[in-house]
XYZ file of C-alpha atoms in Angstrom:
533
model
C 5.030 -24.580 8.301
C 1.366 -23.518 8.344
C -0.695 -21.959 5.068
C -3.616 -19.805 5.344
C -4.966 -19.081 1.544
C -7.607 -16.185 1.076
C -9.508 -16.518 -2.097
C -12.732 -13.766 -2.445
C -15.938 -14.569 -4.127
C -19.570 -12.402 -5.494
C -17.779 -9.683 -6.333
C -14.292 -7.726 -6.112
C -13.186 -5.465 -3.913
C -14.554 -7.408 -0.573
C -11.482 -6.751 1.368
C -9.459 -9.756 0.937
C -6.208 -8.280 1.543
C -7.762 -6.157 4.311
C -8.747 -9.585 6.160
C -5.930 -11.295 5.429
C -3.884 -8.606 7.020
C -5.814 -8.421 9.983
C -5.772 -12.126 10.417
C -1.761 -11.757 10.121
C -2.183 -9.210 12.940
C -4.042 -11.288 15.014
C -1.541 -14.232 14.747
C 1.355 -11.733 15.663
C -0.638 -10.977 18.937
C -0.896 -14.103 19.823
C 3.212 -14.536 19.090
C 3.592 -15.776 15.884
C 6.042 -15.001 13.096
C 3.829 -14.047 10.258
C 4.049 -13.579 6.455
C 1.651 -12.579 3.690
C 1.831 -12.894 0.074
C -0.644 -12.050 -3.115
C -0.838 -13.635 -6.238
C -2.259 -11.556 -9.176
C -3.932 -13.447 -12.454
C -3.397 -10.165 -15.048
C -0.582 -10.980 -17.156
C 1.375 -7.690 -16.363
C 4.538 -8.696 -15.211
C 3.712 -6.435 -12.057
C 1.648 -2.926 -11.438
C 4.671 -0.683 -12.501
C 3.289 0.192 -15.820
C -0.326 0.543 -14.791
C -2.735 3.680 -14.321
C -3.389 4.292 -11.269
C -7.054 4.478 -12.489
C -6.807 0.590 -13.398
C -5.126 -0.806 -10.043
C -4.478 2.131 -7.708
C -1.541 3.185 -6.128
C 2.022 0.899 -6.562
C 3.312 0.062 -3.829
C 7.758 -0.484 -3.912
C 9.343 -2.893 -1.282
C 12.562 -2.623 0.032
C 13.931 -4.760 -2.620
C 12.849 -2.334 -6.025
C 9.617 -4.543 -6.278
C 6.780 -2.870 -7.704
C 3.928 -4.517 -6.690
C -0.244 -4.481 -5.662
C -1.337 -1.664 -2.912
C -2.243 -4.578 -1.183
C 0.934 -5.546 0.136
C 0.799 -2.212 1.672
C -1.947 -3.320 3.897
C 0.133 -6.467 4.859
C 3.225 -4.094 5.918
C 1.078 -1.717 7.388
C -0.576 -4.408 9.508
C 2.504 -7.013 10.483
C 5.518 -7.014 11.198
C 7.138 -8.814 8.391
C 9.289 -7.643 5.584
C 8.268 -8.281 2.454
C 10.236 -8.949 -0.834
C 9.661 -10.015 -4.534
C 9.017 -13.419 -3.524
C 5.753 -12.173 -1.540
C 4.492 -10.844 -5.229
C 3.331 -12.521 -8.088
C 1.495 -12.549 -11.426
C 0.273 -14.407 -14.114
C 2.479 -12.479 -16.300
C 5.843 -13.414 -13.945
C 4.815 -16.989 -14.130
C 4.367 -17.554 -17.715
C 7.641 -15.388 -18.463
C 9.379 -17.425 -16.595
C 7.917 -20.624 -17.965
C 8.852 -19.207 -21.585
C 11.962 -18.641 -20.671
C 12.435 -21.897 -19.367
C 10.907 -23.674 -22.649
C 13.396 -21.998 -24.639
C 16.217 -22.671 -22.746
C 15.510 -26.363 -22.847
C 14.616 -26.837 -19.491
C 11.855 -29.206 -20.193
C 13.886 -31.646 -21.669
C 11.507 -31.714 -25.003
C 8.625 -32.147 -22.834
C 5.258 -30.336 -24.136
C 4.818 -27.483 -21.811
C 1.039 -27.144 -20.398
C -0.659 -25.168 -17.769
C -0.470 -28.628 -15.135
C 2.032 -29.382 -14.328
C 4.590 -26.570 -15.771
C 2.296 -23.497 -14.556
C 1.164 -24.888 -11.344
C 4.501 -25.909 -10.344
C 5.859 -22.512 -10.758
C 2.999 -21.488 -8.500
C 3.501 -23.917 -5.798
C 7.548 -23.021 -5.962
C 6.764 -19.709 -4.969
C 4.204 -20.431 -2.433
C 7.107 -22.292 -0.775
C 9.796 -19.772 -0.953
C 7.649 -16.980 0.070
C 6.978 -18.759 3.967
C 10.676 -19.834 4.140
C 11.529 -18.775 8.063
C 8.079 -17.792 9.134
C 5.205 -20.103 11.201
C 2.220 -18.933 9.210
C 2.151 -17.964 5.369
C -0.538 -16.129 4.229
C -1.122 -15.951 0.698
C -4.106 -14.000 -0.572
C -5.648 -14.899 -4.294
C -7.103 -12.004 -6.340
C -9.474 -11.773 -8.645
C -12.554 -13.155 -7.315
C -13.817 -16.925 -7.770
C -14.973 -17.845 -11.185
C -12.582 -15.814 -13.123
C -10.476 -17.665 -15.946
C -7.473 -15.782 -15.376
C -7.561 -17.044 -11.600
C -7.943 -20.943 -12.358
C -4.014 -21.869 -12.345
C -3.490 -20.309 -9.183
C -6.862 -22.274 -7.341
C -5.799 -25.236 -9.409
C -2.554 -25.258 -7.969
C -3.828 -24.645 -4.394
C -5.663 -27.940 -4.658
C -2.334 -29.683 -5.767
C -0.876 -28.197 -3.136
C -3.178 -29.750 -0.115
C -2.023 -33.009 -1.142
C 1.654 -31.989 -1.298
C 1.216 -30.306 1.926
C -1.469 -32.318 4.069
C -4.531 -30.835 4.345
C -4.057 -30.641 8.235
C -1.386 -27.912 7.681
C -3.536 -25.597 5.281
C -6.900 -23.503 5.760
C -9.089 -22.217 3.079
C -10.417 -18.988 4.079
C -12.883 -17.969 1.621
C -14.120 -13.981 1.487
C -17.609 -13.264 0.053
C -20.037 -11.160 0.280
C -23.747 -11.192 2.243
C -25.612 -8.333 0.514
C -28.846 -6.811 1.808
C -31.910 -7.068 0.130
C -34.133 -3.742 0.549
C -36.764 -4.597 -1.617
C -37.292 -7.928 0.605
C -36.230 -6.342 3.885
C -33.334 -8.856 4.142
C -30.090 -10.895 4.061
C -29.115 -13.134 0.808
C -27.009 -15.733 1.645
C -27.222 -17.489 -1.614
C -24.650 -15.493 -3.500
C -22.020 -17.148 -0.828
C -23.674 -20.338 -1.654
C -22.673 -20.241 -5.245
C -19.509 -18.986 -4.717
C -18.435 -21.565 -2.496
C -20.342 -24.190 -4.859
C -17.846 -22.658 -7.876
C -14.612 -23.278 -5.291
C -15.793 -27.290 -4.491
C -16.150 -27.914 -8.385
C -12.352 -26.937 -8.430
C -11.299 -29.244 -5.810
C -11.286 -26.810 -3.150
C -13.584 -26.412 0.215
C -13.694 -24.011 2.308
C -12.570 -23.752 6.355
C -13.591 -20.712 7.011
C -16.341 -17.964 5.672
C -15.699 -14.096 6.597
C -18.643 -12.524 5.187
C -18.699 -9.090 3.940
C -22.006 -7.659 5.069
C -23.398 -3.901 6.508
C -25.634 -5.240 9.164
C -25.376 -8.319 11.496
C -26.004 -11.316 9.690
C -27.800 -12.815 12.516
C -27.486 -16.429 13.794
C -30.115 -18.076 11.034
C -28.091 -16.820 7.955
C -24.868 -18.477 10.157
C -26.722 -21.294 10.243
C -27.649 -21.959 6.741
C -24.329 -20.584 5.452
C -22.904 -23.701 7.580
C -25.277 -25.895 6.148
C -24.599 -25.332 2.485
C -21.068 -24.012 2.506
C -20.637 -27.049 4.237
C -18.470 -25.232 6.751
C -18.254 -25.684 11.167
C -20.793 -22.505 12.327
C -18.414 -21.416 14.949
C -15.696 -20.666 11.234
C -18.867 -18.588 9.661
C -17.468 -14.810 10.845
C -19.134 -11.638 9.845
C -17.342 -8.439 8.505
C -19.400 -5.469 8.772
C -18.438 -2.187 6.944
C -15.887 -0.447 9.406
C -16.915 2.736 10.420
C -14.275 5.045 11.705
C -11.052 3.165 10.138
C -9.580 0.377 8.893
C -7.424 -0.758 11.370
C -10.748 -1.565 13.505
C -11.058 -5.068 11.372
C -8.246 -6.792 13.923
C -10.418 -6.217 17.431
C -13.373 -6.788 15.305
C -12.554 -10.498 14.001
C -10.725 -10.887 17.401
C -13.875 -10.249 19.031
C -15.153 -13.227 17.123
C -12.233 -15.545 17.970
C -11.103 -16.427 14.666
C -7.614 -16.276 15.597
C -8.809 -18.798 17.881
C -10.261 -21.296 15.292
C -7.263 -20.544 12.892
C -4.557 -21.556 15.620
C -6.856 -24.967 16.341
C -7.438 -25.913 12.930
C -3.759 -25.860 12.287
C -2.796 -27.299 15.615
C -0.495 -24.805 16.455
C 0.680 -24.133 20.141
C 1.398 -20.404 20.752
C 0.240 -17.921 23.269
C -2.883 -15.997 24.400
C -4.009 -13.086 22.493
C -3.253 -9.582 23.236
C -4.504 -7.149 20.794
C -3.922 -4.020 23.928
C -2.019 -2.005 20.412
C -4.788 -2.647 18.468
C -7.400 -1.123 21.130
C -5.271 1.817 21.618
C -5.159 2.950 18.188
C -8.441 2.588 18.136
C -9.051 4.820 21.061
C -6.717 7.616 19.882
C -8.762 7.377 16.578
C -11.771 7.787 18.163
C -11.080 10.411 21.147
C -8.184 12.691 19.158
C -7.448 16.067 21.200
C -6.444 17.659 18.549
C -8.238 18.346 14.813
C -6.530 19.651 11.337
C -7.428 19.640 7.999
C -4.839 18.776 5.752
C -5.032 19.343 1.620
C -3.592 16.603 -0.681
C -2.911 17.726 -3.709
C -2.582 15.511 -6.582
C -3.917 14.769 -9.956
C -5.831 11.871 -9.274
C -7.891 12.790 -6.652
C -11.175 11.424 -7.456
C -9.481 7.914 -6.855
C -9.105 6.610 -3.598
C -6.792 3.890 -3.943
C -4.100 6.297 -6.131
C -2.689 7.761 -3.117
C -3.955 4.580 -0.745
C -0.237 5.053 1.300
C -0.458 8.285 1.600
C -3.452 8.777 3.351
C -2.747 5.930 5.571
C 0.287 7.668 6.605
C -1.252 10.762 7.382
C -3.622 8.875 9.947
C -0.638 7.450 11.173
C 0.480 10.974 11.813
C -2.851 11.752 13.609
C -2.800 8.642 15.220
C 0.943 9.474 16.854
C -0.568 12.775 17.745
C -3.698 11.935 19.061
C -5.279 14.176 16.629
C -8.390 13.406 13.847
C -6.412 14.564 10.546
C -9.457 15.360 7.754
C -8.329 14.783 4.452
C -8.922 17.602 2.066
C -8.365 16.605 -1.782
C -7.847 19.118 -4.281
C -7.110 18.515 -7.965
C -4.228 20.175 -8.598
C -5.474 20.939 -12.330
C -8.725 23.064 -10.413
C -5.942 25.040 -9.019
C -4.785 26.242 -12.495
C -8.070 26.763 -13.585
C -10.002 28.249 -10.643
C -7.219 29.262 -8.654
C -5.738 28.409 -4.920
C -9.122 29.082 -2.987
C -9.721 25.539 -2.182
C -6.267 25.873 -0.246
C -7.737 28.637 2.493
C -8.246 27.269 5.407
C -5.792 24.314 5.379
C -3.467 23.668 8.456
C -0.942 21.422 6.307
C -0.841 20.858 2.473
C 0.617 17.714 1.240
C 1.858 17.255 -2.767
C 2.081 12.950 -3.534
C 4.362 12.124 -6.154
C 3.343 11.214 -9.721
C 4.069 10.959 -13.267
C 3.306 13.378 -16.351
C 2.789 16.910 -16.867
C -1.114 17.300 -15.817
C -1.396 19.378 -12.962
C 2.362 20.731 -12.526
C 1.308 23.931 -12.572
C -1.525 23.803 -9.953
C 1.437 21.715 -7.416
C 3.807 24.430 -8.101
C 0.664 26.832 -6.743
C 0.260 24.645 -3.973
C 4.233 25.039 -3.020
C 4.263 28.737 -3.323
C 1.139 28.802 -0.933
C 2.445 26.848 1.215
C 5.734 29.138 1.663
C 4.408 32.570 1.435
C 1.392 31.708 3.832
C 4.124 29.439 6.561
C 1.746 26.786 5.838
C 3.492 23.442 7.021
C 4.225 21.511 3.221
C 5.373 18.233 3.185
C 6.076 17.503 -0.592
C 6.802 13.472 -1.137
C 8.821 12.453 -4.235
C 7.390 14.872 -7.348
C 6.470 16.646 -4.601
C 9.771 17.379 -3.939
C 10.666 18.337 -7.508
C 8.324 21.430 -7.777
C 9.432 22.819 -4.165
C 12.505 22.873 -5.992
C 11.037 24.364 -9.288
C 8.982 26.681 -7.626
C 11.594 28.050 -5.383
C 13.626 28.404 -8.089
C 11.595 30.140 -9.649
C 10.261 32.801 -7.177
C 13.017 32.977 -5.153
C 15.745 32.599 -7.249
C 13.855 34.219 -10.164
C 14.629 31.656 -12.591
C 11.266 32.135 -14.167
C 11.529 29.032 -17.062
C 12.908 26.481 -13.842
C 11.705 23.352 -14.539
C 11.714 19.653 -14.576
C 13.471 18.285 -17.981
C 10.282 15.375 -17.793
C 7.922 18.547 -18.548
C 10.395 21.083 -20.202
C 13.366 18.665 -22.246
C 14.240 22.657 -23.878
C 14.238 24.329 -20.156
C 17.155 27.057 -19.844
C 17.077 26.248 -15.882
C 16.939 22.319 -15.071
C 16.839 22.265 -11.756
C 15.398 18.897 -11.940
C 16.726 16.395 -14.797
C 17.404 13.323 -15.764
C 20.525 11.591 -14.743
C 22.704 9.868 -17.535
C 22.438 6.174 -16.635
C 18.187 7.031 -17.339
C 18.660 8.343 -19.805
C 17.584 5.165 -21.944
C 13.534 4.615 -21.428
C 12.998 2.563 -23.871
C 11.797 -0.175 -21.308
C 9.280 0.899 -18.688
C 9.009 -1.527 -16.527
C 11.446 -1.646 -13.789
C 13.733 0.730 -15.234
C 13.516 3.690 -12.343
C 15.688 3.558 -9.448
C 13.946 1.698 -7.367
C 14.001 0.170 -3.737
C 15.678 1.223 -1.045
C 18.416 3.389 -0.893
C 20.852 5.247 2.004
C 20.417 8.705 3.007
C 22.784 10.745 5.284
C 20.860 13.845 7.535
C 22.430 16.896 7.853
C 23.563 17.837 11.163
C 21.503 20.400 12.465
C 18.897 19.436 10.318
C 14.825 19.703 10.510
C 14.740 15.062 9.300
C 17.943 14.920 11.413
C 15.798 16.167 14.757
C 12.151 13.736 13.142
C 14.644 10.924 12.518
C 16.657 10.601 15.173
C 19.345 9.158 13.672
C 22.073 10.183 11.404
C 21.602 7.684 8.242
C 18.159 6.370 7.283
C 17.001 3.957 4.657
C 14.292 4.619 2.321
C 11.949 3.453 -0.785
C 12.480 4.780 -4.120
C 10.624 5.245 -7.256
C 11.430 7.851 -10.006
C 14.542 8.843 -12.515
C 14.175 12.806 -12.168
C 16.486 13.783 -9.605
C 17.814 17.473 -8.389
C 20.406 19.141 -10.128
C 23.251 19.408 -7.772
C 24.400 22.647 -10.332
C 22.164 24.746 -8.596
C 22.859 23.616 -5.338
C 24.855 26.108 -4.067
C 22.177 28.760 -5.337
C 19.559 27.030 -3.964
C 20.965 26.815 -0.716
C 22.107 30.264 -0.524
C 18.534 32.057 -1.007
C 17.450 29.311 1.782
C 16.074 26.071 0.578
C 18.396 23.556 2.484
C 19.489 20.175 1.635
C 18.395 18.151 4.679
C 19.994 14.852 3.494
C 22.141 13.150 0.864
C 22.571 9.897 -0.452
C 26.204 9.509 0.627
C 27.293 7.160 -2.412
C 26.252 9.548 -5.308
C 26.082 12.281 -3.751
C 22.347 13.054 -4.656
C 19.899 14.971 -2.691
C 16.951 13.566 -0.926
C 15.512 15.798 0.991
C 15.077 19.483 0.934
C 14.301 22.054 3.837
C 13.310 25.629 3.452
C 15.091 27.543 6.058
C 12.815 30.202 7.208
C 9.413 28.287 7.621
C 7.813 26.653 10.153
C 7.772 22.930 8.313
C 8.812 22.776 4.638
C 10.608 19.840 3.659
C 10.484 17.714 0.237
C 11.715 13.966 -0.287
C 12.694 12.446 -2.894
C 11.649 8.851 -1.905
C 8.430 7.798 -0.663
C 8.242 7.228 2.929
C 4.773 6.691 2.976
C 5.574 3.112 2.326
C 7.535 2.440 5.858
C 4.644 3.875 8.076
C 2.536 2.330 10.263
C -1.020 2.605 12.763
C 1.386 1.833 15.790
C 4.877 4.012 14.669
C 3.898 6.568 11.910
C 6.737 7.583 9.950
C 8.859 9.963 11.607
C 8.397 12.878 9.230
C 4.280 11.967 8.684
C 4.106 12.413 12.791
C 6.305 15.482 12.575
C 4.282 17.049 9.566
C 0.970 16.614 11.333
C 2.493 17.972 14.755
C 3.461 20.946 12.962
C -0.082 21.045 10.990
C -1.428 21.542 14.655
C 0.407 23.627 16.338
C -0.281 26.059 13.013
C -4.220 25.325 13.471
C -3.541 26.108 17.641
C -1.888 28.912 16.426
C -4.532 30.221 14.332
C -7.289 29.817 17.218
């Protein structure tokens, strides 16, 4: 077993989990089974109760784990499935710790941060690689922080348990340009690195965020006084077209090459042929659409990170350059559904709270009136429901009991086993759960097959009591889940592309095979804008 760790320095927000995913992908070219894992120092027992204004989007495994968006990236960009084990906090460590102290579990022992913390940590370093070659396991936080110490403690521990010829410190930090000076700084790394060898740790390898080349003198004296090998001093520039450039760009440097020596591992040449290809269907698309997103945190990128990624998947499938319109769905209340002229596909994320309901419900009844491909993903599901309901059925209260509890028309409520909230965290159904198409079907003909697994994360579910109404005026279950008999997805029958689902499949897409109903929403969005030539 071989360890890569990524630890960041400077500042946040370099792209650790961006690199170490790309370094993952690189390994996986080159024929190696790959895993990556983050460890988080805020003492939340995981993102689930966060705003999406503090840490961005959550991101659910297949296993109910709500965890950091960047474990997104590492699906996105490997092959390997990840699991709660692949996830961890400060806040999961010293719960469990408690709870092991109170139990009696330390025999009477006085519990302290080394070794009771740290051992936790190192535990889960080792069951997260079990059955892999390579474990990545990415630090956040940046290097410095107080918070972060137990976790880059334990890493040092864990080079002696290990032996230092099986592990590689890949440190992330940033090169920033000067303009007043007319150059490079290279002594931010400096420190950074200096802070990391008064812990115990030093450095293999540098990747150094930068916008410009940093040019073979700063390579040198980053070498010198990182006191790391110049050919393991890499450069990151600011990507330019997309994200899933970083792979051919490191590759182009040959770190994959200096990883695989350093570790001594004997594996294959490199072929990173997928990689170039979605590169090239980025950057020569045949096709062009402009598809509106319409959510309530808009102004954030990383609140909807998935979703946007899985849109470019879509283009990517279709050889098409997908521009991203976002609308806040609260303008469309106010100001009303202008910004939506224009669009060939609109797109409603899912989401919590009652803020912009009313603008998404807008959004839906554009959508359908104007045979504007919708593709509506969890909430987004809900108010196709309410708002056909509504205007087609003419229940004009419809709603969701999570905005209306008083509603005379739930078409949207809460089932009985949720019914209990008092606990937040982890309390939704979660994970992944069976759905069976319907024959003849819209998903049956994207999917391809006639039972699919997806991720969950919500309580609200349809109300199968207006099922039969709902599917008379034409709004179509397109799937079931075949043990409870709840629906999870939702077609309208005379439209081009309407569908709704109540899971999020945004989190099983990827740059080389884009979700099946991303690829199928986007292929729709252009035959509407060929349409419309």
């Amino acid at each position: 077993m071989k360890y890569i760790f990524v630890t960041g320095g400077v500042i946040s927000s370099l792209g650790k989990g961006l690199t170490a995913a790309a370094i993952g992908a690189l390994l996986e070219c080159r024929g190696l089974k790959v895993r990556i894992q983050k460890f988080d120092p805020y003492l939340n027992v995981d993102p689930g109760t966060m705003s999406p204004y503090q840490h961005g989007e959550v991101y659910v495994l297949n296993d109910g784990a709500e965890t950091d968006l960047d474990l997104g990236h590492y699906e996105r960009f490997t092959s390997g499935e990840l699991s709660k084990l692949n996830s961890l906090s400060s806040g999961q460590i010293y719960e469990t710790v408690i709870q092991k102290e109170r139990r009696g579990d330390y025999l009477g022992k006085t519990v302290q941060v080394i070794p009771h913390v740290t051992n936790e940590i190192k535990e889960r370093i080792l069951k997260g690689g079990v059955g892999v070659d390579v474990l990545i396991t990415e630090i956040g936080g940046t290097t410095g922080d107080i918070e972060g110490l137990p976790f880059l403690e334990a890493l040092r521990q864990f080079q002696h348990d290990t032996g230092r010829e099986n592990i590689i410190f890949l440190h992330c930090t940033l090169v920033p340009y000067i303009k007043a000076a007319g150059e490079l700084k290279t002594k931010p790394s400096q420190q950074s690195v200096a802070k990391l060898r008064e812990i115990g740790i030093q450095p293999d390898i540098l990747v150094c965020r930068t916008d410009r080349p940093i040019g073979e003198e700063n390579r040198q004296k980053l070498s010198l006084y990182c006191n790391v090998g110049i050919e393991s001093v890499f450069e990151c520039r600011d990507v330019t077209d997309s994200i899933y450039e970083l792979p051919v760009m490191l590759a182009e440097q040959r770190i994959d090459e200096v990883v695989v020596k350093r570790l001594g591992i004997q594996c294959g040449p490199i072929d990173i042929t997928p990689w170039r290809e979605i590169i090239r269907r980025i950057k020569e698309p045949k096709y062009k659409v402009r598809i509106g997103v319409v959510g309530k945190y808009i102004e954030l990128q990383d609140a909807y990170k998935s979703v946007y990624e899985s849109i470019v998947h879509g283009g990517i499938a279709n050889e098409a350059h997908v521009e991203i319109v976002r609308i806040d769905a609260e303008d469309l209340e106010t100001q009303g559904t202008a910004a939506l002229e224009g669009l060939d596909g609109i797109l409603v994320p899912g989401g919590f709270g009652n803020r912009g309901i009313e603008g998404k419900i807008l959004a839906v009844q554009f959508a359908r009136e104007r045979k504007i491909p919708f593709y509506g993903l969890c909430l987004g599901m809900q108010v196709t429901v309410i708002e056909f309901a509504r205007n087609v059925l003419g229940l004009k209260q419809a709603h969701s009991t999570e905005f209306s509890p008083t509603t005379p028309d739930p078409v949207i409520h809460l089932m009985e086993a949720q019914k209990d909230v008092s606990l937040k965290g982890g309390t939704m159904r979660l994970g992944v759960y069976d759905c069976q198409l319907t024959p003849g079907s819209r998903s049956l003909e994207a999917y391809g097959a006639p039972i699919i697994q997806e991720r969950h994360r919500h309580r609200f579910e349809y109300n199968n009591d207006y099922r039969t109404r709902l599917e008379a005026a034409g709004l179509l279950v397109g799937g079931t889940n075949p043990q409870t008999g709840l629906v999870e997805i939702v077609e309208a029958k005379d439209h081009p592309f309407m569908i709704g689902v109540q899971y999020h499949p945004e989190f099983k897409s990827k740059p080389h095979k884009a979700h099946p109903l991303f690829a199928a929403f986007v292929k729709a969005a252009i035959q509407k804008s060929l349409g419309s030539c």
